[in-house]
Coordinates of C-alpha atoms and ligand atoms in Angstrom, one line a residue:
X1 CA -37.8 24.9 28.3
X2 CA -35.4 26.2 26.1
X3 CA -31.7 24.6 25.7
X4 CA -28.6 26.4 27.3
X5 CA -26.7 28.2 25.6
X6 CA -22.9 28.8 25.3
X7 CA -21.3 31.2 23.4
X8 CA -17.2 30.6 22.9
X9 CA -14.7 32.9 22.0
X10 CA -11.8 32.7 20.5
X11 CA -9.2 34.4 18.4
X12 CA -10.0 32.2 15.2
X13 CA -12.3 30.0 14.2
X14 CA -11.5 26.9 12.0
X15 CA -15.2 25.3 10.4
X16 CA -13.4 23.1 8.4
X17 CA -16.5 22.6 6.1
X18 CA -15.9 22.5 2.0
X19 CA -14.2 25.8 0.9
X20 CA -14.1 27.4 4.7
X21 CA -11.4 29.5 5.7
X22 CA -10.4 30.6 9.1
X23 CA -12.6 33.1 10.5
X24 CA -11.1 36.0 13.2
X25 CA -12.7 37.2 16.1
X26 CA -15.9 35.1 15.9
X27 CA -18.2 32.9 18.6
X28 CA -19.5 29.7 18.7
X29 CA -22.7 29.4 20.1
X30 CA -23.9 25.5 21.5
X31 CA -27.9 25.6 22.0
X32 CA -28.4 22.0 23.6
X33 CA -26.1 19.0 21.4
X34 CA -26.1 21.4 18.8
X35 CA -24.0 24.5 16.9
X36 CA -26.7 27.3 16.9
X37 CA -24.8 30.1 15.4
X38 CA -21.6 30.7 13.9
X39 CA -20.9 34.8 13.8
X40 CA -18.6 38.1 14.9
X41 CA -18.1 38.1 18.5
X42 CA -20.7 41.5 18.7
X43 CA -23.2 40.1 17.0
X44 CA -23.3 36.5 19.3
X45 CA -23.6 38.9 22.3
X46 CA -26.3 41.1 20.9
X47 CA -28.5 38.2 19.9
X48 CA -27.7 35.9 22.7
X49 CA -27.8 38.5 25.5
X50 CA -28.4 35.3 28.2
X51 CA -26.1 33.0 26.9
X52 CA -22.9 31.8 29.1
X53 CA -20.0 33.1 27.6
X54 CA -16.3 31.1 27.6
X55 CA -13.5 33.8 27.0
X56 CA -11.0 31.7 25.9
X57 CA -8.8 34.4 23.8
X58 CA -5.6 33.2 22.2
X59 CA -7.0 29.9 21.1
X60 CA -8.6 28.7 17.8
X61 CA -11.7 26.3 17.4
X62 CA -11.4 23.3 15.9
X63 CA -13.8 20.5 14.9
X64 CA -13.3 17.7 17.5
X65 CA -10.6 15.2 15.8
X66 CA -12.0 11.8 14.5
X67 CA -9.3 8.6 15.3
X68 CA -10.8 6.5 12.6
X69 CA -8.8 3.6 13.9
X70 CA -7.7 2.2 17.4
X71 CA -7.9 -0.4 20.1
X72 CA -8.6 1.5 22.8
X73 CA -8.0 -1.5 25.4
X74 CA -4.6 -2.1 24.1
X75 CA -3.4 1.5 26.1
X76 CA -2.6 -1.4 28.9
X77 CA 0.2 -2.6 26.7
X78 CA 1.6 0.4 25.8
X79 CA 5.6 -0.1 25.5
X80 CA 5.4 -3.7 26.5
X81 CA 7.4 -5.3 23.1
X82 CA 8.8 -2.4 21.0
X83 CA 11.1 -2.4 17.9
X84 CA 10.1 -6.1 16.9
X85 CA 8.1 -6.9 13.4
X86 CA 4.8 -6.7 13.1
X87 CA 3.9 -11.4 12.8
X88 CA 6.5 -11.5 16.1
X89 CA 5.3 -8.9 17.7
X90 CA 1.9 -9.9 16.9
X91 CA 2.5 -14.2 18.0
X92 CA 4.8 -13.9 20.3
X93 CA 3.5 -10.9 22.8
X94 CA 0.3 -9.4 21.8
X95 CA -1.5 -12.2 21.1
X96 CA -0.1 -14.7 24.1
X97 CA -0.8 -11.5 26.9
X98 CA -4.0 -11.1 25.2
X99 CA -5.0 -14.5 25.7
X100 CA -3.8 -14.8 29.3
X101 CA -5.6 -11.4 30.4
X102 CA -8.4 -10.1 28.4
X103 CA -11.9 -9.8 30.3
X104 CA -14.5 -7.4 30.5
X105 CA -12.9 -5.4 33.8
X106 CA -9.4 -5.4 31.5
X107 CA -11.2 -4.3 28.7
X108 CA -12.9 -1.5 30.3
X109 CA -9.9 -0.2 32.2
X110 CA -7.4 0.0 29.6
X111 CA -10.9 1.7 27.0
X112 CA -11.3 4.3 29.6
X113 CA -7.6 5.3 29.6
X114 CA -7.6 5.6 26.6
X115 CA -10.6 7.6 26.4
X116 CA -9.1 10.6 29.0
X117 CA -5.7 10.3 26.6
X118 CA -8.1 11.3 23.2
X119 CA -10.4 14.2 25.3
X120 CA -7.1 15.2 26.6
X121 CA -5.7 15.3 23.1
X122 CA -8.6 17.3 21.2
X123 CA -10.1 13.7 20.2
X124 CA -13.9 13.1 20.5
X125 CA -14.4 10.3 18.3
X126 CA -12.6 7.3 18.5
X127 CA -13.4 4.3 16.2
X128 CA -12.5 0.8 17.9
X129 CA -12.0 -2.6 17.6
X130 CA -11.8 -4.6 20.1
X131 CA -13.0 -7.8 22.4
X132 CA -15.8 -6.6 25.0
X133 CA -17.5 -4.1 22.8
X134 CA -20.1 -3.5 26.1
X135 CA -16.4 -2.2 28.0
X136 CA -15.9 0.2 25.0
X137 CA -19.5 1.1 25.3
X138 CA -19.5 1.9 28.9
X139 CA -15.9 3.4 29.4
X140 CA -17.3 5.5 26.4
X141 CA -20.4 6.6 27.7
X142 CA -18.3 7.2 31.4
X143 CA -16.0 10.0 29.7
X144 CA -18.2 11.1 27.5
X145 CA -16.0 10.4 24.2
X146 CA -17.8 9.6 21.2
X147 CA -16.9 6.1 20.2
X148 CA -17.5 3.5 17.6
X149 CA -18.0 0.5 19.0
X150 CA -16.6 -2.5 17.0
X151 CA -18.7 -6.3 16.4
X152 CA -15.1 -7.8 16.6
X153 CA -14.4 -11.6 14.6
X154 CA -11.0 -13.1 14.5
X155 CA -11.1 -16.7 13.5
X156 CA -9.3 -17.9 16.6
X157 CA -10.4 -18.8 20.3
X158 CA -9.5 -15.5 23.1
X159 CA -10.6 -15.3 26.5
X160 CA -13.4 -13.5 24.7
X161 CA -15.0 -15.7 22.3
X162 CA -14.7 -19.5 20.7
X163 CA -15.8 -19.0 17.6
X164 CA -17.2 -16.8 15.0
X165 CA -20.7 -17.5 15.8
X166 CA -19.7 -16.6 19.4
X167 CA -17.9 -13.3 18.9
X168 CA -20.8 -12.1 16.5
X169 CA -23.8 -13.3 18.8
X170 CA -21.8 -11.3 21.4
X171 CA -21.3 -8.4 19.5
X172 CA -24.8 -8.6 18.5
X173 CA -25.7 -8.8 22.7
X174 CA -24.1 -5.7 23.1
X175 CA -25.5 -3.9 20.2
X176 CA -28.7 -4.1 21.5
X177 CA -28.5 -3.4 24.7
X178 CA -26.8 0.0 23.8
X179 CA -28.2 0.6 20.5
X180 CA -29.9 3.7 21.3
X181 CA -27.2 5.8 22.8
X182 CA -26.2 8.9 21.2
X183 CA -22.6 8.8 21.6
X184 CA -22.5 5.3 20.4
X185 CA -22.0 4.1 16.6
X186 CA -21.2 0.6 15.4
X187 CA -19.0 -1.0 12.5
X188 CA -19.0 -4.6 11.6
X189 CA -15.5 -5.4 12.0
X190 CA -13.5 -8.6 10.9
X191 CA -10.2 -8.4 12.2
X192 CA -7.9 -9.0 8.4
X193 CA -7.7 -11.3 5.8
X194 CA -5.0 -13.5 7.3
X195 CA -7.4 -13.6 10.5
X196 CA -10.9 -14.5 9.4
X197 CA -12.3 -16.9 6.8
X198 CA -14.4 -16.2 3.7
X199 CA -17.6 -17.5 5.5
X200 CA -16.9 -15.0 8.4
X201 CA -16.4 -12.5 5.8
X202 CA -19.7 -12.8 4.1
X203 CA -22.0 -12.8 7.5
X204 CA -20.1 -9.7 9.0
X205 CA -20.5 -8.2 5.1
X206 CA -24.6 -9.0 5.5
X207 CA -24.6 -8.1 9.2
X208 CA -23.4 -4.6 7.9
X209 CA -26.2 -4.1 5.6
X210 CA -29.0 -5.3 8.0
X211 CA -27.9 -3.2 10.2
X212 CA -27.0 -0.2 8.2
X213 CA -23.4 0.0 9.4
X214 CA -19.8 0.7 8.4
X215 CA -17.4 -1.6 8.2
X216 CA -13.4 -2.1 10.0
X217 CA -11.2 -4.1 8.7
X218 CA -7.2 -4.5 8.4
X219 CA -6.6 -4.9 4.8
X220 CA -2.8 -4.9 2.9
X221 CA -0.7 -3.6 6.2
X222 CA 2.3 -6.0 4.9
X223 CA 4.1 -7.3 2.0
X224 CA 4.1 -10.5 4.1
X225 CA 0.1 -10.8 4.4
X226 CA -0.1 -10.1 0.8
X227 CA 2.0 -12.9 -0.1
X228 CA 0.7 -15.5 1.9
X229 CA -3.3 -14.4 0.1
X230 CA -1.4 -15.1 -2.8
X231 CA 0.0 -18.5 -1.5
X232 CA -3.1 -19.6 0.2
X233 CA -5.7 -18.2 -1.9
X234 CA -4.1 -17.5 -5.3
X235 CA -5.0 -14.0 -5.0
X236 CA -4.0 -10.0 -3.3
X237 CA -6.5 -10.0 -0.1
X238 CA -8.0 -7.1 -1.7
X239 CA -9.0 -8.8 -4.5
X240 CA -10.7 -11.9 -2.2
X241 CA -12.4 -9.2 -0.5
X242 CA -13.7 -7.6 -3.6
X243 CA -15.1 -11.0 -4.7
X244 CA -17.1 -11.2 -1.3
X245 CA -18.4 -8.0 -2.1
X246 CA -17.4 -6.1 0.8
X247 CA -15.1 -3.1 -1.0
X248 CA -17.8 -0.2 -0.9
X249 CA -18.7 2.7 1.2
X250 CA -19.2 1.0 4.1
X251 CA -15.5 -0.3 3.8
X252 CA -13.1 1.6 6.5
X253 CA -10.0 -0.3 5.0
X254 CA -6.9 0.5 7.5
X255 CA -3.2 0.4 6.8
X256 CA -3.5 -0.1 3.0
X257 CA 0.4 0.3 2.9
X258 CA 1.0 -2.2 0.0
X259 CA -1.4 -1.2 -3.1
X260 CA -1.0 -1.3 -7.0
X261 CA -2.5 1.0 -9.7
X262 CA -5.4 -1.1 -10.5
X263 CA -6.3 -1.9 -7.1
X264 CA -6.3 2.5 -6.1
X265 CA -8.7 2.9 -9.2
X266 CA -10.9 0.1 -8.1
X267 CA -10.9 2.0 -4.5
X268 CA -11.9 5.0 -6.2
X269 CA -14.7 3.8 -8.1
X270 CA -16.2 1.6 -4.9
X271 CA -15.8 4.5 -2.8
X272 CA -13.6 2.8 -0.1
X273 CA -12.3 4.4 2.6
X274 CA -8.7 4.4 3.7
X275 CA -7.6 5.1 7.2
X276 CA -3.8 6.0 7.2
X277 CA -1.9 5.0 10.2
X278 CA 1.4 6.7 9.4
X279 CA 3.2 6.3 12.5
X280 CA 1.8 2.8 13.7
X281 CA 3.0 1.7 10.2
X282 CA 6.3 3.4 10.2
X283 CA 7.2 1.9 13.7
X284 CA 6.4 -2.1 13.1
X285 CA 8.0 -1.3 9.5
X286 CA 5.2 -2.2 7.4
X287 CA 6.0 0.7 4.6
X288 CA 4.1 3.9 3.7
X289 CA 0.5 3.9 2.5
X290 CA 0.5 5.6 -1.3
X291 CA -1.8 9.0 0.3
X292 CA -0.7 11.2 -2.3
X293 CA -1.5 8.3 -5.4
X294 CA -4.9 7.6 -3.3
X295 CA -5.8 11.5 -3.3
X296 CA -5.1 11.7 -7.0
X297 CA -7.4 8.7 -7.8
X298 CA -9.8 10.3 -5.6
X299 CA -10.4 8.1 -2.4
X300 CA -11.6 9.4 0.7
X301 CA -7.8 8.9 2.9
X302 CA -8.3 9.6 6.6
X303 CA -6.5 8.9 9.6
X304 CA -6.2 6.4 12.9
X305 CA -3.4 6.1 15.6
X306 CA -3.7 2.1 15.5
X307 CA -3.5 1.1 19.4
X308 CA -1.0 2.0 21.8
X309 CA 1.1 -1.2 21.4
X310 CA 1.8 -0.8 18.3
X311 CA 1.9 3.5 18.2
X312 CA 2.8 4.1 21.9
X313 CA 1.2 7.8 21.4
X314 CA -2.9 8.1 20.9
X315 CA -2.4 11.1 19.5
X316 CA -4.1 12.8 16.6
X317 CA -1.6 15.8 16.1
X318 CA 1.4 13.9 15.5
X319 CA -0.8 11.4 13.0
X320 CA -1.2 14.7 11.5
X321 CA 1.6 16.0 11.3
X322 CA 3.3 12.4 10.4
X323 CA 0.7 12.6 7.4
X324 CA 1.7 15.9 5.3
X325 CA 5.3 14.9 6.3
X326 CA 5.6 12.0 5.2
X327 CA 3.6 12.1 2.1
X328 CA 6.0 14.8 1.1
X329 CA 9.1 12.6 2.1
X330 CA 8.2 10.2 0.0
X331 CA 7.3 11.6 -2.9
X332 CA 9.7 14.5 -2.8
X333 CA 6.4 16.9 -3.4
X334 CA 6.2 19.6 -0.8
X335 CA 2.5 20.6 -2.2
X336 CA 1.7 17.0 -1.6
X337 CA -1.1 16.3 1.6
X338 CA -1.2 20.5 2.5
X339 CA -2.1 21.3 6.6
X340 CA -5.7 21.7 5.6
X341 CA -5.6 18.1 3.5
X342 CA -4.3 16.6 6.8
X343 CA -6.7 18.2 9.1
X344 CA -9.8 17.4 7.1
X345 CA -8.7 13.9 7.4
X346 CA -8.8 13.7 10.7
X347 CA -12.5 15.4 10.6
X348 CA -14.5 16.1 7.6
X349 CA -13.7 13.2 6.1
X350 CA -14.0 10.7 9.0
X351 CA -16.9 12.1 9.5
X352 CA -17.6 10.5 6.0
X353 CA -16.0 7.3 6.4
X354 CA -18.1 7.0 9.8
X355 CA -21.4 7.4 8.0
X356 CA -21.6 10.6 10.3
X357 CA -20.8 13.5 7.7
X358 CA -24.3 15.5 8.1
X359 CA -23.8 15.3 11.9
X360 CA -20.0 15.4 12.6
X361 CA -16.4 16.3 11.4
X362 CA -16.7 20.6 11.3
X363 CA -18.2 23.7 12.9
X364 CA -21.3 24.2 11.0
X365 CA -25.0 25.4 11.9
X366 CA -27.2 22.3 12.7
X367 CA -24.5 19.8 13.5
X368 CA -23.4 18.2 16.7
X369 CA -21.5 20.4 18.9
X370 CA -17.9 18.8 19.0
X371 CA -15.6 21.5 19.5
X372 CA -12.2 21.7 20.7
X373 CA -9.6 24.6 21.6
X374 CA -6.8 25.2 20.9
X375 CA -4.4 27.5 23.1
X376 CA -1.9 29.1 20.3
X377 CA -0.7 31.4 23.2
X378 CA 2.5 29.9 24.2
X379 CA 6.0 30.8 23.3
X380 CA 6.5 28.2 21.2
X381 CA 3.0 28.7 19.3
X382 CA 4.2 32.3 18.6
X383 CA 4.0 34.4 16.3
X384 CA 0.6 33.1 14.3
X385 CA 1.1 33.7 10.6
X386 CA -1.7 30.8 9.9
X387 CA -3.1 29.1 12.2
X388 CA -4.7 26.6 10.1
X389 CA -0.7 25.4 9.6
X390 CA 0.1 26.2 13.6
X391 CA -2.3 23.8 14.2
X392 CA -0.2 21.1 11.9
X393 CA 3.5 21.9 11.8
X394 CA 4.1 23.5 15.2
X395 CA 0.9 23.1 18.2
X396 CA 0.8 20.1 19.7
X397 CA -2.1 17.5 21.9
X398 CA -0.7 19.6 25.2
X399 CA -2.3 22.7 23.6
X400 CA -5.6 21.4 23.3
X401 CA -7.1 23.1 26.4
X402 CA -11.2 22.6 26.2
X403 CA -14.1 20.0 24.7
X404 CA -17.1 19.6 23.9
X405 CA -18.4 16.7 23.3
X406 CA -22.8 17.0 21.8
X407 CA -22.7 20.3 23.4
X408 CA -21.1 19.0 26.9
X409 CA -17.9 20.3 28.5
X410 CA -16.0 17.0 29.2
X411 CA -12.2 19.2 29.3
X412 CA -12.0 22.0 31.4
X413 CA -8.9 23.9 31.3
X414 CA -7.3 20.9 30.3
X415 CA -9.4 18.6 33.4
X416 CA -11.6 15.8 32.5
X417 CA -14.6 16.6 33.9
X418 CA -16.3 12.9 34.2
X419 CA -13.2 11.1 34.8
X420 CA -11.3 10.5 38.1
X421 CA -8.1 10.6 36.7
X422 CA -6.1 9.4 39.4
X423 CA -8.5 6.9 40.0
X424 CA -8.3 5.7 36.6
X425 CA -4.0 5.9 36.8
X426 CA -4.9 3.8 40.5
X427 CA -6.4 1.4 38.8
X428 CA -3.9 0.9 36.0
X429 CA -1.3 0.4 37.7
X430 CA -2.8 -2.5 40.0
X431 CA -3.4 -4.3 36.9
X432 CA 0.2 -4.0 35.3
X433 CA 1.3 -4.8 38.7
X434 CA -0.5 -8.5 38.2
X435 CA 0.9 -8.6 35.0
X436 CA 4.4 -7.8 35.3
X437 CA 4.0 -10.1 38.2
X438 CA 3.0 -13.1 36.2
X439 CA 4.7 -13.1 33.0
Ligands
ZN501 ZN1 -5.1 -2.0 14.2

């Protein structure tokens, strides 16, 4: 039996592989999971005479956008303390209403929210960490987002775990009892420096390795967290961690927003990745992460929305757009962090910092069929000079109109197509409800 096939076609056509430009008036064809052909929209329907076509005109394909850093849960705390810094906001509301009302059903509920907002918003990847990875998992594998799934340690007791050697044996539970799903990767994933011990940090840096995994980490989000390494253990976290031996590829370091010139070289030459959070930082005022000095040094810079209580938005556009614009703020370069920089780091190279570069992060023969439209047909999308730009400085998540996730149509005409969602906003609310209730 041979795969179905699907041809799209739209306007333009962005690959987003090395050296691609955008390509007019061409089809997408998905055979199975896969990309089976990338050509002029004459050619797709001469040699694909039986293939279902999706006319979907003035819209341009895009790779599927890669959040390379959220907690997914967290969407059920979205708005509940804003405008407070980052250790009071952290000990005196996230942490407390964590502790009080984290479980699996919590978990799950707030995951699955959260994975409607990213299909929704022309995510298909989101990388989490988080308690519960089997609610990730299965909220996940119920929209039909790709996710990956986070072995979580913070060196504190939550209504999830005791101790280190609880949260990892947990993690470990739920890694092998999903292990083999497709839409499922994993990262080993200590929480940050100023949250887990040197101990923890070795076992999560071997559990990596034996498992062939990347790693998630908070590293250098605040002058204050830098200082207090220094205080308590005479050295920059990023130097402790180095020491450990965990600053390689594997490494998906996130925030990164205080950094010197020896410390960007030493990224560079251990082939770290950053994930840039610009909005998440700018809003608990942590400071700006140096993209433009980690670009010239060569690191691979891509970007995450943090979670919703700490970026209220889960969305990948305006972490795009935030990134070329504020690079160039900074620096007062307008060349600095260009639309296409900031879309590849949002695929092509998360992709990379996944591990999932041959399979994921552009529209390219042989690789996983992630695809997303794009309408550019409304008024304020017009005229189209370049849409590669459109796509950055002026369209927006509410354009985002279809997805495929691995070849499967999971937005239709902006719809979910496996999620209920006014059974999921049902739900929601009957939680907050107990929780505004109690607090
Ligand atoms: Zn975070």
């Amino acid at each position: 039996m041979t795969a179905q096939t699907t041809i799209l076609k739209a306007r333009w056509l962005l690959p987003m592989s090395p050296g691609s430009q955008v390509l007019n008036d061409h089809a997408l064809v998905i055979q199975g999971e896969r990309i089976a052909a990338i050509l002029p929209w004459a050619a797709a329907a001469q040699q694909f005479p039986d293939a279902a076509t999706v006319e979907l005109g003035e819209h341009v394909l895009i790779p599927g956008l890669i959040n390379a850093h959220t907690h997914s849960a967290m969407s059920l705390l979205r708005g509940v303390a804003d405008d407070v810094p980052l250790m009071d906001w952290l000990n005196n509301h996230i942490w407390p209403l964590e502790k009080k009302w984290v479980s699996e059903d919590w978990t799950y509920q707030g995951s699955l929210l959260s994975a409607a907002e990213a299909l929704r918003g022309g995510v298909t990847y989101l990388n989490d960490m988080y308690f519960f990875p089997t609610a990730m998992a299965r909220a996940a594998l119920d929209s039909g987002v790709r996710a990956g799934v986070s072995i979580n340690v913070i060196d504190f007791p939550t209504g999830y775990a005791a101790n280190a050697a609880e949260y990892i044996s947990k993690g470990l539970e739920a890694y092998e009892q999903y292990k083999g799903e497709k839409l499922l990767d994993w990262t080993s994933a200590p929480h940050a420096p100023y949250t887990v011990s040197d101990e923890t940090f070795v076992q999560l840096r071997d559990l990596a390795l034996k498992l062939d995994i990347q790693m998630h980490c908070h590293i250098h989000e605040t002058q204050f967290e830098v200082d207090e390494s220094v205080k308590q253990h005479g050295m920059r976290p990023l130097e402790r961690l180095n020491k450990l031996g965990l600053l390689n590829e594997r490494m998906m370091a996130v925030h990164m927003v205080h950094l010197n010139e020896a410390e960007i070289a030493m990224l560079a030459k251990q082939g770290v990745h950053v994930v840039h959070n610009p909005n998440s930082n700018m809003k608990l005022a942590s400071g700006v992460c140096p993209v433009t000095a980690l670009e010239a040094a060569g690191v691979n810079t891509v970007l995450g929305t943090d979670g919703a209580a700490s970026n209220n938005r889960q969305d990948m556009f305006g972490e795009i757009r935030a990134a070329a614009l504020l690079a160039k703020g900074v620096t007062q370069n307008s060349t600095t962090v260009s639309a296409r920089t900031a879309l590849e780091m949002a695929t092509i190279r998360a992709a990379k910092a996944m591990g999932r570069g041959d399979d994921l992060g552009s529209l390219e023969v042989g690789k996983l069929a992630d695809v997303v439209a794009v309408s550019l047909d409304a008024l304020e999308c017009r005229p189209v000079y370049n849409p590669e730009a459109q796509l950055v400085y002026v369209a927006g998540r509410e354009h985002v109109s279809d997805v495929w996730v691995g070849g499967k149509q999971v937005l239709k005409n902006r719809v979910l197509t496996q999620v209920d969602q006014a059974a999921v906003l049902d739900r929601i609310e009957a939680i907050v409800a107990q929780m505004k209730a109690q607090r």
